[in-house]
């Protein structure tokens, strides 16, 4: 029988919007926390408006990618432009352990929901603020999109084909990364709170968190004054070769191949049938293979071409070589590995249609994560305002009518 | 100085390369007591550089430095009974065990979760591998590049059509897996009394990205409508401008989608007449006419530096940014002022600069304060005599 979820005694008021903030709530929610995303019909979160929609109907409760990214969060609606809405938000915070937000610096203060105001209603509150570049410093008001955040970290300068210009990553790779890391930050602060009784206001700079991925190149700059250039699919510290993606038989089919040591190189040679070119002393050592990587990749590409990606991966794996097919989006749903692990799950949305979202993206051998469909806007209003805050029915109806709970 | 948030938490790492070491480092950053267990010839990352002057040396690797600050280190040959026994002693009173070895290898060593739970039922074991503990690829050999590309992140979002899908030039999948392992692992420790003891968390680096990134954005639509897209090399093909453009001294991430942003860009560019043309009046028609528009913007960007462009655009409300090189990113005054880069004294390397904690905790500050362990540096301190190697 599955164990209780580890965060079942944690309650979260999530003012996060779009993607990164909601993924913080999702991660805590999957792990058992009671998470309420606080949003409003007076300003529909843009993430609810993104296609494709369930059954093709354009509606803020039917955005499929929104449901996947927000699943695990509940939803309550409050119009925060109204002082009564702010007051109710504070009442939710007063019975919560954690507050999450990813607006720009100062936005929560402008709403009268800054850390000092929230601490006045819940002294040991853990508040996570995750603006682009942190709460202080000359760049604190910088504006980026999720996909351009990496421009401020050095990462974009080395993403691209060798000897070519930087190639943009075409979606916000940083957002869900920061969402998960934001959940870690909350858990670190909760651990500290439980030991000391003190809450705190986490200054989470998305720039700094994602810049850790530039760590290897940063160290090369520190040690050698070098500015990294576009890497292609090569090893990030140029330590091993082959290390690349090679074209296979079929339309846009590819395989990734990595050889990390001499033993794996011998395996690759045998898998290829010991061709003459591979006997060259140029390729006998790891240093040699790195030095002669261009000719090595050219020869390897010629051998790979014409092979089926999956059959070739099987052959390489049999010989102890890290060869793995490159997936397309279509491959993900059909992949036997992801199927076996239940990576994607079909759920029935409260509106009645079936949709596919991702499930527990980490697996526990003790508990089953709380994966539910993405929240309907305001789905938890009854529970939060009546049960949790104890509003009398009449006042609750009145607040809805006056579009405070809205 | 206030103590770290995770003071008192005991973590043992049996990890090499990037994923498990970075995961354990996140705990070490915030005050946990982390013991790194290396094989007698060391973590492979010690050989991976970068090295000062490109001269390989097992104590001078930059990647190893970055990933292993604030840890103590021992060397053990866990394939030998004595070495395994020493590791078991370390795990007996540990809270967490973070590792990234192949699942079959761990079983062969008798270090699988079921064996360890007998010794320490409260242990939270975080296993971070390319494909996870179960499923048909679980036994496959793979590295960061392989895991990343199984997630479709490159095929969908990085590269030009007809050319190879691209990794981002770093260990993207390993970092993602480390991050997920840290969050779920700490949750399991936090809720240990609720759950009723320890457990194993199975992290597949490929699966994390295939879920929260490519899965999130694509899988619902593909499952319902059966259509999917692939990389374009452009940035945002449906709205414009949203791409990387060259400028006088490098590149900028050019973004001006909303009307206010477009007007701001026009102002910065001196309101050229062409920007008033009908085919450039909203982000969608601009995208349809992108081939005509991008060269016109580029003419202007080529006359200005990335710093000028970013400063003027940001001032006026257009979110365009400079593509910072690694040196530019490293030296930006913003990060210096926030204390994000730190210097640490290392017995072999001397003073060495590295990146600070990934987020700021004012009540319990974190970040690197001590250098990574020399190979076997803490053997005397942490091991009984018999297992030392």
Tab-separated table of C-alpha atoms in Angstrom, chain A:
chain	number	residue	atom	x	y	z
A	1	UNK	CA	0.000	0.000	0.000
A	2	UNK	CA	1.244	3.466	-0.878
A	3	UNK	CA	2.594	5.630	1.936
A	4	UNK	CA	1.211	9.107	2.757
A	5	UNK	CA	2.778	11.891	0.714
A	6	UNK	CA	5.756	13.621	2.345
A	7	UNK	CA	4.439	17.198	2.120
A	8	UNK	CA	0.857	16.510	3.163
A	9	UNK	CA	1.085	18.969	6.072
A	10	UNK	CA	2.317	21.875	3.934
A	11	UNK	CA	-0.001	24.531	2.512
A	12	UNK	CA	1.060	26.881	-0.274
A	13	UNK	CA	-0.399	30.136	-1.597
A	14	UNK	CA	0.908	30.363	-5.146
A	15	UNK	CA	0.798	33.788	-6.780
A	16	UNK	CA	3.106	32.430	-9.500
A	17	UNK	CA	2.052	32.902	-13.071
A	18	UNK	CA	2.821	31.681	-16.602
A	19	UNK	CA	5.229	28.749	-16.181
A	20	UNK	CA	8.094	28.856	-13.635
A	21	UNK	CA	5.994	29.832	-10.583
A	22	UNK	CA	3.267	27.268	-11.301
A	23	UNK	CA	5.894	24.481	-11.655
A	24	UNK	CA	7.097	25.274	-8.113
A	25	UNK	CA	3.524	24.664	-6.981
A	26	UNK	CA	3.231	21.575	-9.141
A	27	UNK	CA	6.328	19.954	-7.671
A	28	UNK	CA	5.224	20.656	-4.099
A	29	UNK	CA	1.706	19.513	-5.026
A	30	UNK	CA	2.865	16.228	-6.585
A	31	UNK	CA	4.677	15.644	-3.282
A	32	UNK	CA	1.501	16.128	-1.283
A	33	UNK	CA	1.352	19.838	-0.443
A	34	UNK	CA	-2.010	21.613	-0.625
A	35	UNK	CA	-1.331	24.264	-3.267
A	36	UNK	CA	-3.670	27.045	-4.279
A	37	UNK	CA	-2.812	29.131	-7.258
A	38	UNK	CA	-4.301	32.566	-6.703
A	39	UNK	CA	-5.463	34.014	-9.994
A	40	UNK	CA	-8.287	36.115	-11.397
A	41	UNK	CA	-10.759	36.262	-14.224
A	42	UNK	CA	-10.112	39.996	-14.250
A	43	UNK	CA	-6.714	39.246	-15.755
A	44	UNK	CA	-6.589	35.718	-17.184
A	45	UNK	CA	-3.088	34.244	-16.932
A	46	UNK	CA	-1.631	34.200	-20.448
A	47	UNK	CA	-0.666	30.560	-19.964
A	48	UNK	CA	-4.369	29.638	-19.935
A	49	UNK	CA	-4.832	31.187	-23.377
A	50	UNK	CA	-2.229	29.160	-25.256
A	51	UNK	CA	-3.343	26.598	-27.865
A	52	UNK	CA	-3.910	23.761	-28.525
A	53	UNK	CA	-7.181	23.449	-26.592
A	54	UNK	CA	-9.114	20.409	-25.382
A	55	UNK	CA	-11.487	19.331	-28.199
A	56	UNK	CA	-10.325	22.417	-30.074
A	57	UNK	CA	-12.506	24.789	-28.025
A	58	UNK	CA	-10.737	28.070	-27.216
A	59	UNK	CA	-11.358	28.482	-23.504
A	60	UNK	CA	-9.144	29.347	-20.513
A	61	UNK	CA	-10.040	25.992	-18.950
A	62	UNK	CA	-8.937	23.988	-21.975
A	63	UNK	CA	-5.303	24.875	-22.756
A	64	UNK	CA	-3.585	21.484	-22.911
A	65	UNK	CA	-0.035	22.630	-22.207
A	66	UNK	CA	-1.365	24.772	-19.366
A	67	UNK	CA	-2.936	21.717	-17.773
A	68	UNK	CA	0.286	19.732	-18.019
A	69	UNK	CA	2.418	22.506	-16.535
A	70	UNK	CA	-0.010	23.500	-13.798
A	71	UNK	CA	-1.270	20.060	-12.721
A	72	UNK	CA	-0.772	19.692	-8.974
A	73	UNK	CA	-1.861	23.271	-8.263
A	74	UNK	CA	-5.370	24.025	-7.101
A	75	UNK	CA	-6.976	27.350	-8.014
A	76	UNK	CA	-8.786	30.101	-6.177
A	77	UNK	CA	-9.854	33.376	-7.767
A	78	UNK	CA	-9.354	36.785	-6.213
A	79	UNK	CA	-9.393	40.194	-7.823
A	80	UNK	CA	-6.282	41.743	-6.266
A	81	UNK	CA	-7.085	45.179	-7.665
A	82	UNK	CA	-9.745	45.351	-4.946
A	83	UNK	CA	-8.649	45.942	-1.308
A	84	UNK	CA	-11.055	43.234	-0.156
A	85	UNK	CA	-9.391	40.813	-2.548
A	86	UNK	CA	-5.997	41.645	-1.057
A	87	UNK	CA	-7.411	41.188	2.430
A	88	UNK	CA	-8.705	37.723	1.549
A	89	UNK	CA	-5.359	36.820	-0.026
A	90	UNK	CA	-3.724	37.739	3.278
A	91	UNK	CA	-6.166	35.518	5.113
A	92	UNK	CA	-5.110	32.609	2.897
A	93	UNK	CA	-1.461	33.414	3.580
A	94	UNK	CA	-2.217	33.500	7.320
A	95	UNK	CA	-3.124	29.787	7.160
A	96	UNK	CA	-0.310	28.828	4.763
A	97	UNK	CA	3.312	27.787	5.191
A	98	UNK	CA	4.633	29.049	1.873
A	99	UNK	CA	4.041	31.917	-0.559
A	100	UNK	CA	5.335	31.752	-4.143
A	101	UNK	CA	5.541	34.550	-6.699
A	102	UNK	CA	7.437	35.213	-9.920
A	103	UNK	CA	6.507	38.800	-10.761
A	104	UNK	CA	9.090	41.544	-11.131
A	105	UNK	CA	10.722	43.045	-8.007
A	106	UNK	CA	8.313	45.316	-6.150
A	107	UNK	CA	5.121	43.966	-7.734
A	108	UNK	CA	3.954	42.205	-4.565
A	109	UNK	CA	4.692	45.339	-2.511
A	110	UNK	CA	2.593	47.356	-4.953
A	111	UNK	CA	-0.279	44.933	-4.305
A	112	UNK	CA	0.265	45.405	-0.543
A	113	UNK	CA	1.330	41.774	-0.392
A	114	UNK	CA	5.047	42.305	0.228
A	115	UNK	CA	7.046	40.145	2.610
A	116	UNK	CA	6.655	42.565	5.531
A	117	UNK	CA	2.883	42.681	5.094
A	118	UNK	CA	2.679	38.905	4.834
A	119	UNK	CA	4.943	38.373	7.811
A	120	UNK	CA	2.552	40.529	9.815
A	121	UNK	CA	-0.180	37.934	9.264
A	122	UNK	CA	2.073	34.845	9.415
A	123	UNK	CA	5.337	35.446	11.181
A	124	UNK	CA	7.209	32.341	10.024
A	125	UNK	CA	6.015	32.424	6.412
A	126	UNK	CA	8.472	31.164	3.801
A	127	UNK	CA	8.185	33.455	0.794
A	128	UNK	CA	9.801	32.578	-2.523
A	129	UNK	CA	10.300	35.500	-4.895
A	130	UNK	CA	11.774	34.481	-8.224
A	131	UNK	CA	12.156	37.464	-10.540
A	132	UNK	CA	14.435	37.287	-13.581
A	133	UNK	CA	17.578	38.682	-11.978
A	134	UNK	CA	16.813	38.706	-8.254
A	135	UNK	CA	15.496	41.293	-5.815
A	136	UNK	CA	18.539	43.595	-5.810
A	137	UNK	CA	21.354	44.812	-8.022
A	138	UNK	CA	21.636	47.132	-11.030
A	139	UNK	CA	19.992	44.636	-13.404
A	140	UNK	CA	17.069	43.771	-11.111
A	141	UNK	CA	14.454	45.291	-13.412
A	142	UNK	CA	15.760	43.645	-16.591
A	143	UNK	CA	13.040	42.129	-18.754
A	144	UNK	CA	13.492	38.892	-20.662
A	145	UNK	CA	11.300	36.138	-22.020
A	146	UNK	CA	11.724	32.608	-20.729
A	147	UNK	CA	13.619	31.643	-23.859
A	148	UNK	CA	15.946	34.656	-23.736
A	149	UNK	CA	16.822	34.491	-20.020
A	150	UNK	CA	19.861	32.382	-20.857
A	151	UNK	CA	21.315	35.331	-22.826
A	152	UNK	CA	22.320	36.836	-19.458
A	153	UNK	CA	24.265	33.750	-18.347
A	154	UNK	CA	26.685	33.046	-21.189
A	155	UNK	CA	24.822	29.861	-22.174
A	156	UNK	CA	23.395	31.274	-25.408
A	157	UNK	CA	26.883	32.218	-26.578
A	158	UNK	CA	27.896	28.548	-26.793
A	159	UNK	CA	24.613	26.998	-28.020
A	160	UNK	CA	24.903	26.488	-31.782
A	161	UNK	CA	26.762	24.679	-34.543
A	162	UNK	CA	30.566	24.746	-34.425
A	163	UNK	CA	31.979	27.886	-36.056
A	164	UNK	CA	28.463	29.271	-36.527
A	165	UNK	CA	26.400	31.925	-34.764
A	166	UNK	CA	24.425	31.221	-31.569
A	167	UNK	CA	21.235	29.262	-32.299
A	168	UNK	CA	18.208	30.199	-30.191
A	169	UNK	CA	16.548	27.571	-28.022
A	170	UNK	CA	12.958	27.894	-29.168
A	171	UNK	CA	11.157	27.629	-25.876
A	172	UNK	CA	11.687	28.525	-22.233
A	173	UNK	CA	13.986	25.677	-21.189
A	174	UNK	CA	14.766	27.680	-18.038
A	175	UNK	CA	11.195	27.967	-16.789
A	176	UNK	CA	10.480	24.427	-15.598
A	177	UNK	CA	14.107	24.127	-14.427
A	178	UNK	CA	13.560	27.153	-12.212
A	179	UNK	CA	10.212	25.768	-11.139
A	180	UNK	CA	11.803	22.598	-9.784
A	181	UNK	CA	14.764	24.456	-8.267
A	182	UNK	CA	12.288	26.883	-6.694
A	183	UNK	CA	10.626	23.916	-4.985
A	184	UNK	CA	14.031	22.847	-3.671
A	185	UNK	CA	14.590	26.387	-2.356
A	186	UNK	CA	11.249	26.274	-0.541
A	187	UNK	CA	12.127	22.916	1.019
A	188	UNK	CA	15.514	24.186	2.192
A	189	UNK	CA	13.785	27.151	3.850
A	190	UNK	CA	11.077	24.926	5.390
A	191	UNK	CA	13.749	22.644	6.833
A	192	UNK	CA	15.381	25.724	8.350
A	193	UNK	CA	12.033	27.009	9.666
A	194	UNK	CA	11.218	23.725	11.380
A	195	UNK	CA	14.562	23.759	13.175
A	196	UNK	CA	14.736	27.444	14.125
A	197	UNK	CA	11.161	28.711	14.022
A	198	UNK	CA	12.166	31.371	11.515
A	199	UNK	CA	10.681	31.941	8.092
A	200	UNK	CA	12.430	33.960	5.407
A	201	UNK	CA	12.133	35.728	2.083
A	202	UNK	CA	14.029	33.747	-0.542
A	203	UNK	CA	15.790	35.956	-3.101
A	204	UNK	CA	15.716	33.594	-6.060
A	205	UNK	CA	17.330	35.023	-9.192
A	206	UNK	CA	16.396	32.893	-12.203
A	207	UNK	CA	19.516	34.210	-13.905
A	208	UNK	CA	21.784	32.888	-11.146
A	209	UNK	CA	20.073	29.533	-10.869
A	210	UNK	CA	20.265	28.844	-14.602
A	211	UNK	CA	23.806	30.247	-14.909
A	212	UNK	CA	24.985	27.205	-12.961
A	213	UNK	CA	24.561	25.312	-16.238
A	214	UNK	CA	27.360	27.499	-17.592
A	215	UNK	CA	29.601	26.323	-14.738
A	216	UNK	CA	31.980	24.278	-16.930
A	217	UNK	CA	32.542	27.171	-19.361
A	218	UNK	CA	32.760	29.656	-16.488
A	219	UNK	CA	35.635	27.640	-14.993
A	220	UNK	CA	37.485	27.657	-18.343
A	221	UNK	CA	37.189	31.438	-18.336
A	222	UNK	CA	38.426	31.631	-14.741
A	223	UNK	CA	41.360	29.316	-15.387
A	224	UNK	CA	42.336	30.249	-18.919
A	225	UNK	CA	40.585	33.514	-19.738
A	226	UNK	CA	38.829	31.726	-22.574
A	227	UNK	CA	35.444	32.693	-24.005
A	228	UNK	CA	33.484	29.563	-24.914
A	229	UNK	CA	32.272	29.349	-28.508
A	230	UNK	CA	29.418	27.391	-30.060
A	231	UNK	CA	29.768	23.727	-29.068
A	232	UNK	CA	27.526	21.793	-31.431
A	233	UNK	CA	26.940	18.455	-29.727
A	234	UNK	CA	30.517	18.174	-28.530
A	235	UNK	CA	31.516	17.360	-24.992
A	236	UNK	CA	31.181	20.526	-22.876
A	237	UNK	CA	34.810	20.406	-21.714
A	238	UNK	CA	36.090	18.774	-24.924
A	239	UNK	CA	37.364	15.844	-22.857
A	240	UNK	CA	36.058	12.910	-24.882
A	241	UNK	CA	35.216	11.901	-28.462
A	242	UNK	CA	33.282	10.763	-30.400
A	243	UNK	CA	30.527	12.882	-28.887
A	244	UNK	CA	27.861	13.796	-31.381
A	245	UNK	CA	24.586	13.327	-33.208
A	246	UNK	CA	24.667	11.471	-36.518
A	247	UNK	CA	22.114	11.142	-39.308
A	248	UNK	CA	20.351	7.804	-39.739
A	249	UNK	CA	18.112	6.316	-42.381
A	250	UNK	CA	14.731	8.048	-42.764
A	251	UNK	CA	13.331	11.537	-42.531
A	252	UNK	CA	15.002	13.579	-39.786
A	253	UNK	CA	16.198	10.472	-37.922
A	254	UNK	CA	19.341	10.749	-35.800
A	255	UNK	CA	21.355	8.901	-33.177
A	256	UNK	CA	23.521	10.286	-30.381
A	257	UNK	CA	26.825	8.500	-29.801
A	258	UNK	CA	29.280	9.065	-26.974
A	259	UNK	CA	32.559	7.249	-26.356
A	260	UNK	CA	33.986	8.075	-22.936
A	261	UNK	CA	37.053	5.811	-22.725
A	262	UNK	CA	39.274	3.356	-24.581
A	263	UNK	CA	37.183	0.345	-23.649
A	264	UNK	CA	34.101	1.911	-25.206
A	265	UNK	CA	36.158	2.875	-28.256
A	266	UNK	CA	37.180	-0.767	-28.689
A	267	UNK	CA	33.507	-1.710	-28.455
A	268	UNK	CA	32.626	0.773	-31.161
A	269	UNK	CA	35.397	-0.532	-33.437
A	270	UNK	CA	34.065	-4.079	-33.105
A	271	UNK	CA	30.481	-2.911	-33.677
A	272	UNK	CA	31.646	-1.223	-36.901
A	273	UNK	CA	33.419	-4.424	-38.010
A	274	UNK	CA	36.920	-3.142	-37.316
A	275	UNK	CA	37.296	-0.846	-40.335
A	276	UNK	CA	40.794	0.112	-41.463
A	277	UNK	CA	40.390	3.825	-40.678
A	278	UNK	CA	39.605	3.130	-37.039
A	279	UNK	CA	42.978	1.396	-36.596
A	280	UNK	CA	44.788	4.702	-37.035
A	281	UNK	CA	46.981	5.586	-34.066
A	282	UNK	CA	45.334	9.025	-34.181
A	283	UNK	CA	42.316	7.439	-32.542
A	284	UNK	CA	44.019	5.094	-30.097
A	285	UNK	CA	43.724	7.381	-27.067
A	286	UNK	CA	41.056	9.701	-25.735
A	287	UNK	CA	43.349	12.707	-26.233
A	288	UNK	CA	43.970	11.591	-29.825
A	289	UNK	CA	40.299	11.153	-30.567
A	290	UNK	CA	39.564	14.643	-29.222
A	291	UNK	CA	42.415	16.127	-31.253
A	292	UNK	CA	41.212	14.437	-34.443
A	293	UNK	CA	37.515	14.805	-33.734
A	294	UNK	CA	36.641	16.298	-37.142
A	295	UNK	CA	37.950	13.381	-39.179
A	296	UNK	CA	36.693	10.915	-36.597
A	297	UNK	CA	33.156	12.301	-36.738
A	298	UNK	CA	33.261	12.355	-40.527
A	299	UNK	CA	34.181	8.658	-40.684
A	300	UNK	CA	31.649	7.737	-38.044
A	301	UNK	CA	28.898	9.704	-39.811
A	302	UNK	CA	29.596	7.811	-43.020
A	303	UNK	CA	29.222	4.496	-41.209
A	304	UNK	CA	26.057	5.534	-39.323
A	305	UNK	CA	24.297	6.839	-42.461
A	306	UNK	CA	21.835	4.258	-43.760
A	307	UNK	CA	21.343	2.548	-40.425
A	308	UNK	CA	17.987	2.465	-38.693
A	309	UNK	CA	18.343	4.495	-35.474
A	310	UNK	CA	16.747	1.954	-33.119
A	311	UNK	CA	18.495	-1.075	-34.614
A	312	UNK	CA	21.798	0.756	-34.497
A	313	UNK	CA	21.243	1.711	-30.858
A	314	UNK	CA	20.639	-1.968	-30.041
A	315	UNK	CA	23.824	-2.969	-31.865
A	316	UNK	CA	25.906	-0.302	-30.143
A	317	UNK	CA	24.505	-1.118	-26.711
A	318	UNK	CA	25.335	-4.802	-27.276
A	319	UNK	CA	28.923	-3.673	-27.743
A	320	UNK	CA	28.962	-1.464	-24.660
A	321	UNK	CA	28.679	1.802	-26.553
A	322	UNK	CA	26.397	4.712	-25.592
A	323	UNK	CA	24.293	4.975	-28.741
A	324	UNK	CA	20.716	6.162	-28.227
A	325	UNK	CA	18.077	7.278	-30.756
A	326	UNK	CA	17.209	10.975	-30.914
A	327	UNK	CA	13.473	11.374	-30.271
A	328	UNK	CA	11.000	13.560	-32.075
A	329	UNK	CA	7.871	14.712	-30.242
A	330	UNK	CA	5.914	11.921	-31.933
A	331	UNK	CA	8.414	9.354	-30.682
A	332	UNK	CA	7.885	10.328	-27.044
A	333	UNK	CA	4.353	8.991	-26.810
A	334	UNK	CA	5.210	5.728	-28.579
A	335	UNK	CA	8.560	5.093	-26.928
A	336	UNK	CA	8.527	1.728	-25.116
A	337	UNK	CA	10.694	3.126	-22.342
A	338	UNK	CA	8.451	6.073	-21.546
A	339	UNK	CA	5.426	3.786	-21.869
A	340	UNK	CA	6.886	1.310	-19.393
A	341	UNK	CA	7.622	4.102	-16.924
A	342	UNK	CA	4.227	5.767	-17.241
A	343	UNK	CA	5.854	9.050	-18.171
A	344	UNK	CA	2.646	10.323	-19.773
A	345	UNK	CA	-0.792	9.709	-18.330
A	346	UNK	CA	-4.267	10.188	-19.707
A	347	UNK	CA	-6.636	11.930	-17.308
A	348	UNK	CA	-10.231	13.055	-17.578
A	349	UNK	CA	-10.657	16.779	-17.204
A	350	UNK	CA	-13.602	18.006	-15.087
A	351	UNK	CA	-15.125	19.335	-18.322
A	352	UNK	CA	-15.335	15.746	-19.514
A	353	UNK	CA	-12.665	15.467	-22.184
A	354	UNK	CA	-9.634	13.191	-21.991
A	355	UNK	CA	-6.194	14.752	-22.108
A	356	UNK	CA	-2.620	13.537	-21.862
A	357	UNK	CA	-0.288	15.194	-19.377
A	358	UNK	CA	2.997	14.123	-17.825
A	359	UNK	CA	2.839	12.207	-14.589
A	360	UNK	CA	5.188	11.863	-11.650
A	361	UNK	CA	8.443	12.936	-13.307
A	362	UNK	CA	10.405	11.316	-10.458
A	363	UNK	CA	9.383	7.879	-9.180
A	364	UNK	CA	9.216	6.910	-5.510
A	365	UNK	CA	9.160	3.314	-4.310
A	366	UNK	CA	7.029	4.379	-1.332
A	367	UNK	CA	4.368	6.831	-2.452
A	368	UNK	CA	2.309	7.626	-5.521
A	369	UNK	CA	2.520	11.288	-6.489
A	370	UNK	CA	-0.704	13.309	-6.495
A	371	UNK	CA	-1.127	13.866	-10.226
A	372	UNK	CA	-4.452	15.453	-11.127
A	373	UNK	CA	-5.659	17.355	-14.193
A	374	UNK	CA	-4.628	20.998	-14.409
A	375	UNK	CA	-6.856	23.239	-12.284
A	376	UNK	CA	-10.139	24.719	-13.464
A	377	UNK	CA	-10.085	28.411	-12.733
A	378	UNK	CA	-11.520	28.901	-9.242
A	379	UNK	CA	-12.143	25.194	-8.659
A	380	UNK	CA	-11.193	25.396	-4.970
A	381	UNK	CA	-13.085	28.564	-4.058
A	382	UNK	CA	-15.781	26.779	-2.054
A	383	UNK	CA	-13.297	24.818	0.000
A	384	UNK	CA	-10.835	27.630	0.630
A	385	UNK	CA	-13.234	30.441	1.417
A	386	UNK	CA	-15.860	28.455	3.312
A	387	UNK	CA	-13.977	25.591	4.975
A	388	UNK	CA	-10.509	27.071	5.386
A	389	UNK	CA	-11.329	30.722	6.029
A	390	UNK	CA	-14.779	30.059	7.482
A	391	UNK	CA	-16.646	32.724	5.497
A	392	UNK	CA	-20.405	32.574	6.091
A	393	UNK	CA	-22.394	31.522	3.013
A	394	UNK	CA	-24.001	34.924	2.643
A	395	UNK	CA	-20.733	36.825	2.651
A	396	UNK	CA	-19.176	34.310	0.253
A	397	UNK	CA	-22.050	34.798	-2.209
A	398	UNK	CA	-21.756	38.553	-1.827
A	399	UNK	CA	-18.024	38.524	-2.610
A	400	UNK	CA	-18.665	36.465	-5.728
A	401	UNK	CA	-21.453	38.779	-6.824
A	402	UNK	CA	-19.273	41.854	-6.412
A	403	UNK	CA	-16.474	40.150	-8.359
A	404	UNK	CA	-14.018	40.184	-5.471
A	405	UNK	CA	-13.870	36.404	-5.571
A	406	UNK	CA	-13.502	36.476	-9.331
